[in-house]
PDB file of C-alpha atoms in Angstrom:
ATOM      1  CA  MET A   1      -0.078   0.349  -0.107  1.00  0.00           C
ATOM      2  CA  SER A   2       1.243   3.380  -0.842  1.00  0.00           C
ATOM      3  CA  ARG A   3       1.990   5.977   1.569  1.00  0.00           C
ATOM      4  CA  PRO A   4      -1.388   7.783   2.903  1.00  0.00           C
ATOM      5  CA  LEU A   5      -2.734  10.895   1.015  1.00  0.00           C
ATOM      6  CA  ALA A   6      -4.117  13.728   2.998  1.00  0.00           C
ATOM      7  CA  VAL A   7      -6.592  15.803   1.056  1.00  0.00           C
ATOM      8  CA  PHE A   8      -7.200  19.372   3.098  1.00  0.00           C
ATOM      9  CA  ASP A   9      -9.796  21.942   2.600  1.00  0.00           C
ATOM     10  CA  ILE A  10      -8.668  25.016   3.144  1.00  0.00           C
ATOM     11  CA  ASP A  11     -11.916  27.840   4.497  1.00  0.00           C
ATOM     12  CA  GLY A  12     -13.052  26.613   8.054  1.00  0.00           C
ATOM     13  CA  THR A  13     -10.300  23.735   8.125  1.00  0.00           C
ATOM     14  CA  LEU A  14      -7.064  25.187   8.087  1.00  0.00           C
ATOM     15  CA  VAL A  15      -8.011  28.808   7.777  1.00  0.00           C
ATOM     16  CA  ASP A  16     -10.795  30.501  10.014  1.00  0.00           C
ATOM     17  CA  SER A  17     -12.373  32.443   7.374  1.00  0.00           C
ATOM     18  CA  ARG A  18     -15.735  32.434   9.043  1.00  0.00           C
ATOM     19  CA  ALA A  19     -15.974  36.361   9.802  1.00  0.00           C
ATOM     20  CA  SER A  20     -14.244  37.760   6.549  1.00  0.00           C
ATOM     21  CA  ILE A  21     -16.904  35.406   4.444  1.00  0.00           C
ATOM     22  CA  HIS A  22     -19.732  36.505   5.907  1.00  0.00           C
ATOM     23  CA  ARG A  23     -18.664  40.191   5.897  1.00  0.00           C
ATOM     24  CA  ALA A  24     -18.246  39.892   1.615  1.00  0.00           C
ATOM     25  CA  CYS A  25     -21.518  38.560   1.858  1.00  0.00           C
ATOM     26  CA  CYS A  26     -23.494  41.257   3.285  1.00  0.00           C
ATOM     27  CA  ASP A  27     -21.176  44.018   1.903  1.00  0.00           C
ATOM     28  CA  ALA A  28     -22.180  42.146  -1.660  1.00  0.00           C
ATOM     29  CA  ALA A  29     -25.649  42.487  -0.372  1.00  0.00           C
ATOM     30  CA  ARG A  30     -25.907  45.866   0.495  1.00  0.00           C
ATOM     31  CA  THR A  31     -24.800  46.639  -3.314  1.00  0.00           C
ATOM     32  CA  LEU A  32     -27.443  45.275  -4.592  1.00  0.00           C
ATOM     33  CA  GLY A  33     -29.749  46.393  -1.874  1.00  0.00           C
ATOM     34  CA  LEU A  34     -30.455  43.070  -0.554  1.00  0.00           C
ATOM     35  CA  VAL A  35     -30.830  42.439   2.796  1.00  0.00           C
ATOM     36  CA  GLU A  36     -27.646  41.342   4.645  1.00  0.00           C
ATOM     37  CA  PRO A  37     -27.810  37.348   5.166  1.00  0.00           C
ATOM     38  CA  SER A  38     -27.397  35.746   8.687  1.00  0.00           C
ATOM     39  CA  TYR A  39     -24.415  34.373   9.466  1.00  0.00           C
ATOM     40  CA  ASP A  40     -26.030  30.834   9.652  1.00  0.00           C
ATOM     41  CA  ARG A  41     -27.499  31.043   5.816  1.00  0.00           C
ATOM     42  CA  VAL A  42     -23.957  32.025   5.036  1.00  0.00           C
ATOM     43  CA  ARG A  43     -22.545  29.262   6.717  1.00  0.00           C
ATOM     44  CA  GLN A  44     -24.528  26.487   4.494  1.00  0.00           C
ATOM     45  CA  ILE A  45     -22.855  27.632   1.309  1.00  0.00           C
ATOM     46  CA  VAL A  46     -19.315  27.957   2.102  1.00  0.00           C
ATOM     47  CA  GLY A  47     -17.472  24.771   0.122  1.00  0.00           C
ATOM     48  CA  LEU A  48     -19.356  25.516  -3.413  1.00  0.00           C
ATOM     49  CA  THR A  49     -18.340  27.641  -5.919  1.00  0.00           C
ATOM     50  CA  LEU A  50     -18.697  30.970  -5.568  1.00  0.00           C
ATOM     51  CA  ASP A  51     -20.982  31.890  -8.424  1.00  0.00           C
ATOM     52  CA  LYS A  52     -23.346  28.236  -7.265  1.00  0.00           C
ATOM     53  CA  ALA A  53     -23.260  29.475  -3.644  1.00  0.00           C
ATOM     54  CA  LEU A  54     -24.318  32.991  -3.883  1.00  0.00           C
ATOM     55  CA  HIS A  55     -26.847  31.928  -6.242  1.00  0.00           C
ATOM     56  CA  VAL A  56     -27.994  29.254  -3.193  1.00  0.00           C
ATOM     57  CA  LEU A  57     -27.991  32.035  -1.003  1.00  0.00           C
ATOM     58  CA  GLU A  58     -30.212  34.321  -3.363  1.00  0.00           C
ATOM     59  CA  PRO A  59     -31.678  32.224  -5.540  1.00  0.00           C
ATOM     60  CA  ASP A  60     -34.147  34.904  -7.171  1.00  0.00           C
ATOM     61  CA  LEU A  61     -31.287  36.928  -8.750  1.00  0.00           C
ATOM     62  CA  THR A  62     -31.082  37.260 -12.501  1.00  0.00           C
ATOM     63  CA  LEU A  63     -27.938  35.963 -14.183  1.00  0.00           C
ATOM     64  CA  ALA A  64     -26.917  39.560 -14.645  1.00  0.00           C
ATOM     65  CA  GLU A  65     -27.639  40.380 -10.773  1.00  0.00           C
ATOM     66  CA  LEU A  66     -25.704  37.119  -9.951  1.00  0.00           C
ATOM     67  CA  ALA A  67     -22.717  38.141 -11.665  1.00  0.00           C
ATOM     68  CA  GLU A  68     -22.946  41.672 -10.143  1.00  0.00           C
ATOM     69  CA  PHE A  69     -23.353  39.878  -6.724  1.00  0.00           C
ATOM     70  CA  VAL A  70     -20.082  38.046  -7.532  1.00  0.00           C
ATOM     71  CA  ALA A  71     -18.098  40.861  -8.333  1.00  0.00           C
ATOM     72  CA  ALA A  72     -19.373  42.584  -5.368  1.00  0.00           C
ATOM     73  CA  PHE A  73     -18.307  39.547  -2.859  1.00  0.00           C
ATOM     74  CA  GLN A  74     -14.860  39.596  -4.893  1.00  0.00           C
ATOM     75  CA  ALA A  75     -14.573  43.450  -4.566  1.00  0.00           C
ATOM     76  CA  SER A  76     -14.790  42.746  -0.703  1.00  0.00           C
ATOM     77  CA  PHE A  77     -12.301  40.092  -0.329  1.00  0.00           C
ATOM     78  CA  ARG A  78     -10.221  42.595  -2.295  1.00  0.00           C
ATOM     79  CA  THR A  79     -10.718  45.324  -0.459  1.00  0.00           C
ATOM     80  CA  MET A  80     -10.071  43.813   2.928  1.00  0.00           C
ATOM     81  CA  TYR A  81      -6.529  42.378   1.187  1.00  0.00           C
ATOM     82  CA  GLU A  82      -5.429  45.449   0.186  1.00  0.00           C
ATOM     83  CA  ALA A  83      -6.263  46.529   3.926  1.00  0.00           C
ATOM     84  CA  GLY A  84      -3.723  44.454   4.950  1.00  0.00           C
ATOM     85  CA  HIS A  85      -5.977  41.597   6.003  1.00  0.00           C
ATOM     86  CA  GLU A  86      -5.283  37.772   6.033  1.00  0.00           C
ATOM     87  CA  GLU A  87      -7.540  35.015   7.782  1.00  0.00           C
ATOM     88  CA  PRO A  88      -5.745  33.375  10.978  1.00  0.00           C
ATOM     89  CA  LEU A  89      -4.849  30.047  10.695  1.00  0.00           C
ATOM     90  CA  TYR A  90      -6.644  27.746  13.373  1.00  0.00           C
ATOM     91  CA  PRO A  91      -4.640  26.876  16.021  1.00  0.00           C
ATOM     92  CA  GLY A  92      -2.146  23.517  15.807  1.00  0.00           C
ATOM     93  CA  VAL A  93      -3.009  23.734  12.049  1.00  0.00           C
ATOM     94  CA  MET A  94       1.095  23.940  11.218  1.00  0.00           C
ATOM     95  CA  ASP A  95       1.889  21.468  14.124  1.00  0.00           C
ATOM     96  CA  THR A  96      -0.346  19.039  12.441  1.00  0.00           C
ATOM     97  CA  LEU A  97       0.904  19.735   8.757  1.00  0.00           C
ATOM     98  CA  ASN A  98       4.382  18.976   9.639  1.00  0.00           C
ATOM     99  CA  ARG A  99       4.183  16.292  11.435  1.00  0.00           C
ATOM    100  CA  LEU A 100       2.255  14.536   9.003  1.00  0.00           C
ATOM    101  CA  LYS A 101       4.976  15.330   6.502  1.00  0.00           C
ATOM    102  CA  ARG A 102       7.351  14.042   8.924  1.00  0.00           C
ATOM    103  CA  ASP A 103       5.453  11.057   9.339  1.00  0.00           C
ATOM    104  CA  GLY A 104       5.685  10.249   5.360  1.00  0.00           C
ATOM    105  CA  TRP A 105       2.161  11.288   4.537  1.00  0.00           C
ATOM    106  CA  ARG A 106       1.308  13.304   1.121  1.00  0.00           C
ATOM    107  CA  LEU A 107      -0.645  16.124   1.314  1.00  0.00           C
ATOM    108  CA  SER A 108      -2.915  18.022  -1.200  1.00  0.00           C
ATOM    109  CA  ILE A 109      -5.323  20.932  -1.061  1.00  0.00           C
ATOM    110  CA  ALA A 110      -8.939  20.860  -2.400  1.00  0.00           C
ATOM    111  CA  THR A 111     -10.840  23.926  -1.983  1.00  0.00           C
ATOM    112  CA  GLY A 112     -13.811  25.951  -3.209  1.00  0.00           C
ATOM    113  CA  GLN A 113     -11.544  29.412  -3.451  1.00  0.00           C
ATOM    114  CA  ASN A 114     -10.336  30.326  -7.155  1.00  0.00           C
ATOM    115  CA  ARG A 115      -6.940  29.937  -7.910  1.00  0.00           C
ATOM    116  CA  ARG A 116      -6.247  33.457  -6.649  1.00  0.00           C
ATOM    117  CA  GLY A 117      -7.127  32.478  -3.040  1.00  0.00           C
ATOM    118  CA  VAL A 118      -5.158  29.176  -3.222  1.00  0.00           C
ATOM    119  CA  ALA A 119      -1.881  31.133  -4.431  1.00  0.00           C
ATOM    120  CA  ARG A 120      -2.514  33.426  -1.877  1.00  0.00           C
ATOM    121  CA  ASN A 121      -2.431  30.741   0.701  1.00  0.00           C
ATOM    122  CA  LEU A 122       0.476  28.890  -0.485  1.00  0.00           C
ATOM    123  CA  ALA A 123       2.592  32.083  -0.427  1.00  0.00           C
ATOM    124  CA  ARG A 124       1.952  31.593   3.983  1.00  0.00           C
ATOM    125  CA  ALA A 125       5.089  30.794   5.936  1.00  0.00           C
ATOM    126  CA  GLY A 126       6.094  26.996   5.074  1.00  0.00           C
ATOM    127  CA  TRP A 127       2.967  26.156   2.911  1.00  0.00           C
ATOM    128  CA  SER A 128       4.497  25.478  -0.264  1.00  0.00           C
ATOM    129  CA  ASP A 129       6.727  23.226   0.430  1.00  0.00           C
ATOM    130  CA  LEU A 130       4.110  20.969   2.405  1.00  0.00           C
ATOM    131  CA  PHE A 131       1.532  20.166  -0.675  1.00  0.00           C
ATOM    132  CA  LEU A 132       2.136  18.188  -3.320  1.00  0.00           C
ATOM    133  CA  SER A 133      -0.802  19.689  -5.401  1.00  0.00           C
ATOM    134  CA  SER A 134      -3.391  21.955  -5.191  1.00  0.00           C
ATOM    135  CA  HIS A 135      -6.859  22.037  -6.762  1.00  0.00           C
ATOM    136  CA  CYS A 136      -9.999  24.605  -7.040  1.00  0.00           C
ATOM    137  CA  ALA A 137     -12.827  25.061  -8.116  1.00  0.00           C
ATOM    138  CA  GLY A 138     -11.480  27.365 -11.181  1.00  0.00           C
ATOM    139  CA  ASP A 139      -9.931  23.927 -12.101  1.00  0.00           C
ATOM    140  CA  GLY A 140     -13.236  22.255 -12.747  1.00  0.00           C
ATOM    141  CA  PRO A 141     -16.406  21.175 -11.043  1.00  0.00           C
ATOM    142  CA  GLY A 142     -16.634  22.511  -7.681  1.00  0.00           C
ATOM    143  CA  LYS A 143     -18.029  20.270  -4.910  1.00  0.00           C
ATOM    144  CA  PRO A 144     -19.432  18.043  -4.319  1.00  0.00           C
ATOM    145  CA  ASP A 145     -18.317  16.660  -7.860  1.00  0.00           C
ATOM    146  CA  PRO A 146     -15.578  14.381  -7.240  1.00  0.00           C
ATOM    147  CA  THR A 147     -13.276  16.174  -9.776  1.00  0.00           C
ATOM    148  CA  MET A 148     -10.931  17.629  -7.436  1.00  0.00           C
ATOM    149  CA  LEU A 149     -10.196  14.994  -5.118  1.00  0.00           C
ATOM    150  CA  LEU A 150      -9.632  12.826  -8.231  1.00  0.00           C
ATOM    151  CA  ALA A 151      -7.110  15.122  -9.445  1.00  0.00           C
ATOM    152  CA  ALA A 152      -5.313  15.218  -6.500  1.00  0.00           C
ATOM    153  CA  MET A 153      -4.797  11.354  -6.364  1.00  0.00           C
ATOM    154  CA  SER A 154      -3.802  11.687  -9.829  1.00  0.00           C
ATOM    155  CA  ALA A 155      -1.190  14.334  -9.332  1.00  0.00           C
ATOM    156  CA  CYS A 156      -0.161  12.650  -5.906  1.00  0.00           C
ATOM    157  CA  GLY A 157      -0.215   8.639  -7.442  1.00  0.00           C
ATOM    158  CA  ALA A 158      -2.807   7.682  -4.656  1.00  0.00           C
ATOM    159  CA  GLU A 159      -5.253   4.843  -4.367  1.00  0.00           C
ATOM    160  CA  ALA A 160      -9.048   5.401  -3.168  1.00  0.00           C
ATOM    161  CA  GLY A 161      -8.256   3.178  -0.564  1.00  0.00           C
ATOM    162  CA  SER A 162      -5.246   5.398   0.613  1.00  0.00           C
ATOM    163  CA  THR A 163      -6.722   9.055   0.562  1.00  0.00           C
ATOM    164  CA  ILE A 164      -8.583  10.827   2.993  1.00  0.00           C
ATOM    165  CA  MET A 165     -10.498  14.161   2.665  1.00  0.00           C
ATOM    166  CA  ILE A 166     -10.449  16.497   5.593  1.00  0.00           C
ATOM    167  CA  GLY A 167     -12.995  19.113   5.876  1.00  0.00           C
ATOM    168  CA  ASP A 168     -15.514  20.713   7.355  1.00  0.00           C
ATOM    169  CA  THR A 169     -18.463  20.938   5.202  1.00  0.00           C
ATOM    170  CA  SER A 170     -21.214  18.434   4.134  1.00  0.00           C
ATOM    171  CA  HIS A 171     -19.957  19.431   0.262  1.00  0.00           C
ATOM    172  CA  ASP A 172     -16.696  18.005   1.444  1.00  0.00           C
ATOM    173  CA  MET A 173     -17.973  14.758   2.653  1.00  0.00           C
ATOM    174  CA  ILE A 174     -20.138  14.016  -0.144  1.00  0.00           C
ATOM    175  CA  MET A 175     -17.552  14.758  -2.711  1.00  0.00           C
ATOM    176  CA  ALA A 176     -15.259  12.263  -0.834  1.00  0.00           C
ATOM    177  CA  ALA A 177     -18.015   9.352  -1.296  1.00  0.00           C
ATOM    178  CA  ASN A 178     -18.393  10.352  -4.878  1.00  0.00           C
ATOM    179  CA  ALA A 179     -14.867   9.851  -5.152  1.00  0.00           C
ATOM    180  CA  ASP A 180     -14.948   6.411  -3.076  1.00  0.00           C
ATOM    181  CA  VAL A 181     -12.407   7.921  -0.470  1.00  0.00           C
ATOM    182  CA  THR A 182     -12.825   8.487   3.177  1.00  0.00           C
ATOM    183  CA  GLY A 183     -14.299  11.538   4.721  1.00  0.00           C
ATOM    184  CA  GLN A 184     -12.736  13.227   7.900  1.00  0.00           C
ATOM    185  CA  GLY A 185     -14.540  16.102   9.151  1.00  0.00           C
ATOM    186  CA  VAL A 186     -13.610  18.576  11.540  1.00  0.00           C
ATOM    187  CA  GLY A 187     -15.991  20.626  14.144  1.00  0.00           C
ATOM    188  CA  TRP A 188     -14.592  23.877  14.115  1.00  0.00           C
ATOM    189  CA  GLY A 189     -15.271  25.208  10.713  1.00  0.00           C
ATOM    190  CA  PHE A 190     -18.715  26.351   8.849  1.00  0.00           C
ATOM    191  CA  HIS A 191     -20.882  23.260   9.083  1.00  0.00           C
ATOM    192  CA  THR A 192     -22.063  21.316  12.461  1.00  0.00           C
ATOM    193  CA  PRO A 193     -20.771  17.836  13.137  1.00  0.00           C
ATOM    194  CA  ASP A 194     -24.217  16.492  12.749  1.00  0.00           C
ATOM    195  CA  GLU A 195     -24.185  17.813   9.432  1.00  0.00           C
ATOM    196  CA  GLN A 196     -20.946  16.407   8.729  1.00  0.00           C
ATOM    197  CA  ARG A 197     -21.700  12.968   9.649  1.00  0.00           C
ATOM    198  CA  ALA A 198     -25.090  13.074   8.032  1.00  0.00           C
ATOM    199  CA  ALA A 199     -22.938  13.663   4.657  1.00  0.00           C
ATOM    200  CA  GLY A 200     -20.883  10.757   5.280  1.00  0.00           C
ATOM    201  CA  ALA A 201     -18.133  11.687   7.718  1.00  0.00           C
ATOM    202  CA  ILE A 202     -16.224   8.496   9.165  1.00  0.00           C
ATOM    203  CA  HIS A 203     -15.535  10.932  12.451  1.00  0.00           C
ATOM    204  CA  VAL A 204     -15.673  14.647  12.864  1.00  0.00           C
ATOM    205  CA  ALA A 205     -12.368  16.070  15.111  1.00  0.00           C
ATOM    206  CA  GLU A 206     -12.889  17.908  18.247  1.00  0.00           C
ATOM    207  CA  ASP A 207      -9.445  19.520  17.544  1.00  0.00           C
ATOM    208  CA  PHE A 208      -6.461  18.979  15.918  1.00  0.00           C
ATOM    209  CA  PRO A 209      -4.895  16.537  18.322  1.00  0.00           C
ATOM    210  CA  ASP A 210      -8.008  14.601  17.608  1.00  0.00           C
ATOM    211  CA  LEU A 211      -7.579  14.678  14.174  1.00  0.00           C
ATOM    212  CA  GLU A 212      -4.148  13.697  14.408  1.00  0.00           C
ATOM    213  CA  ALA A 213      -5.055  10.709  16.095  1.00  0.00           C
ATOM    214  CA  ALA A 214      -8.008   9.686  13.668  1.00  0.00           C
ATOM    215  CA  LEU A 215      -5.470  10.317  10.596  1.00  0.00           C
ATOM    216  CA  ASP A 216      -3.295   7.598  12.524  1.00  0.00           C
ATOM    217  CA  ARG A 217      -5.858   5.206  12.672  1.00  0.00           C
ATOM    218  CA  PHE A 218      -6.715   6.089   8.827  1.00  0.00           C
ATOM    219  CA  ALA A 219      -2.984   5.085   8.187  1.00  0.00           C
ATOM    220  CA  SER A 220      -3.034   1.783  10.233  1.00  0.00           C
ATOM    221  CA  ARG A 221      -6.080   0.710   8.406  1.00  0.00           C
ATOM    222  CA  ALA A 222      -4.917   1.740   5.097  1.00  0.00           C
ATOM    223  CA  ALA A 223      -1.517   0.113   5.652  1.00  0.00           C
ATOM    224  CA  VAL A 224      -3.098  -3.303   6.106  1.00  0.00           C
ATOM    225  CA  VAL A 225      -5.499  -3.384   2.939  1.00  0.00           C
TER     226      VAL A 225
END
């Protein structure tokens, strides 16, 4: 059996972007004269491609209005970044990623962000040396379509039985099931543990030590397959 592959989502899994995504949605809604959405509505759409996510959030918009909504969302993020904003990593992220790398795991990314967002994150200190590949919605169909996850396995030379998808949303877990790989949830992001388990998560970690223990269990099982 080949070395295990851990494919990580970014938003809500490695990076705490809850406040900034909600803020961008509210800014964009005001631009179009819409009611600002609650955080509970916004958290449900995170992980989908941006146009699909905003369509789910405001399904009655025309195509032209949806395009304006997307542009306003992106403009809000540009304003935040130009002002020096950077979403923080969750506590324990780097310790866990570095430990997995030392232990021989292959690491990849599958995210609903666009390629610009991925590049911004890969520019974080230490990240470029950790991940063998990165895959985003701009490369093809977004979550829960399995294309990104299948591309990660292909790029890293991994089989489904040795691959685990780590994410915080039901979209991640359904994508994992669609790719016939294990879905591992985390309890600190956008979707609740119950929502993730209902979508197929084998386990939802409470913190990064709990996640590491779950990944150790997966690696032990994968090694004997």
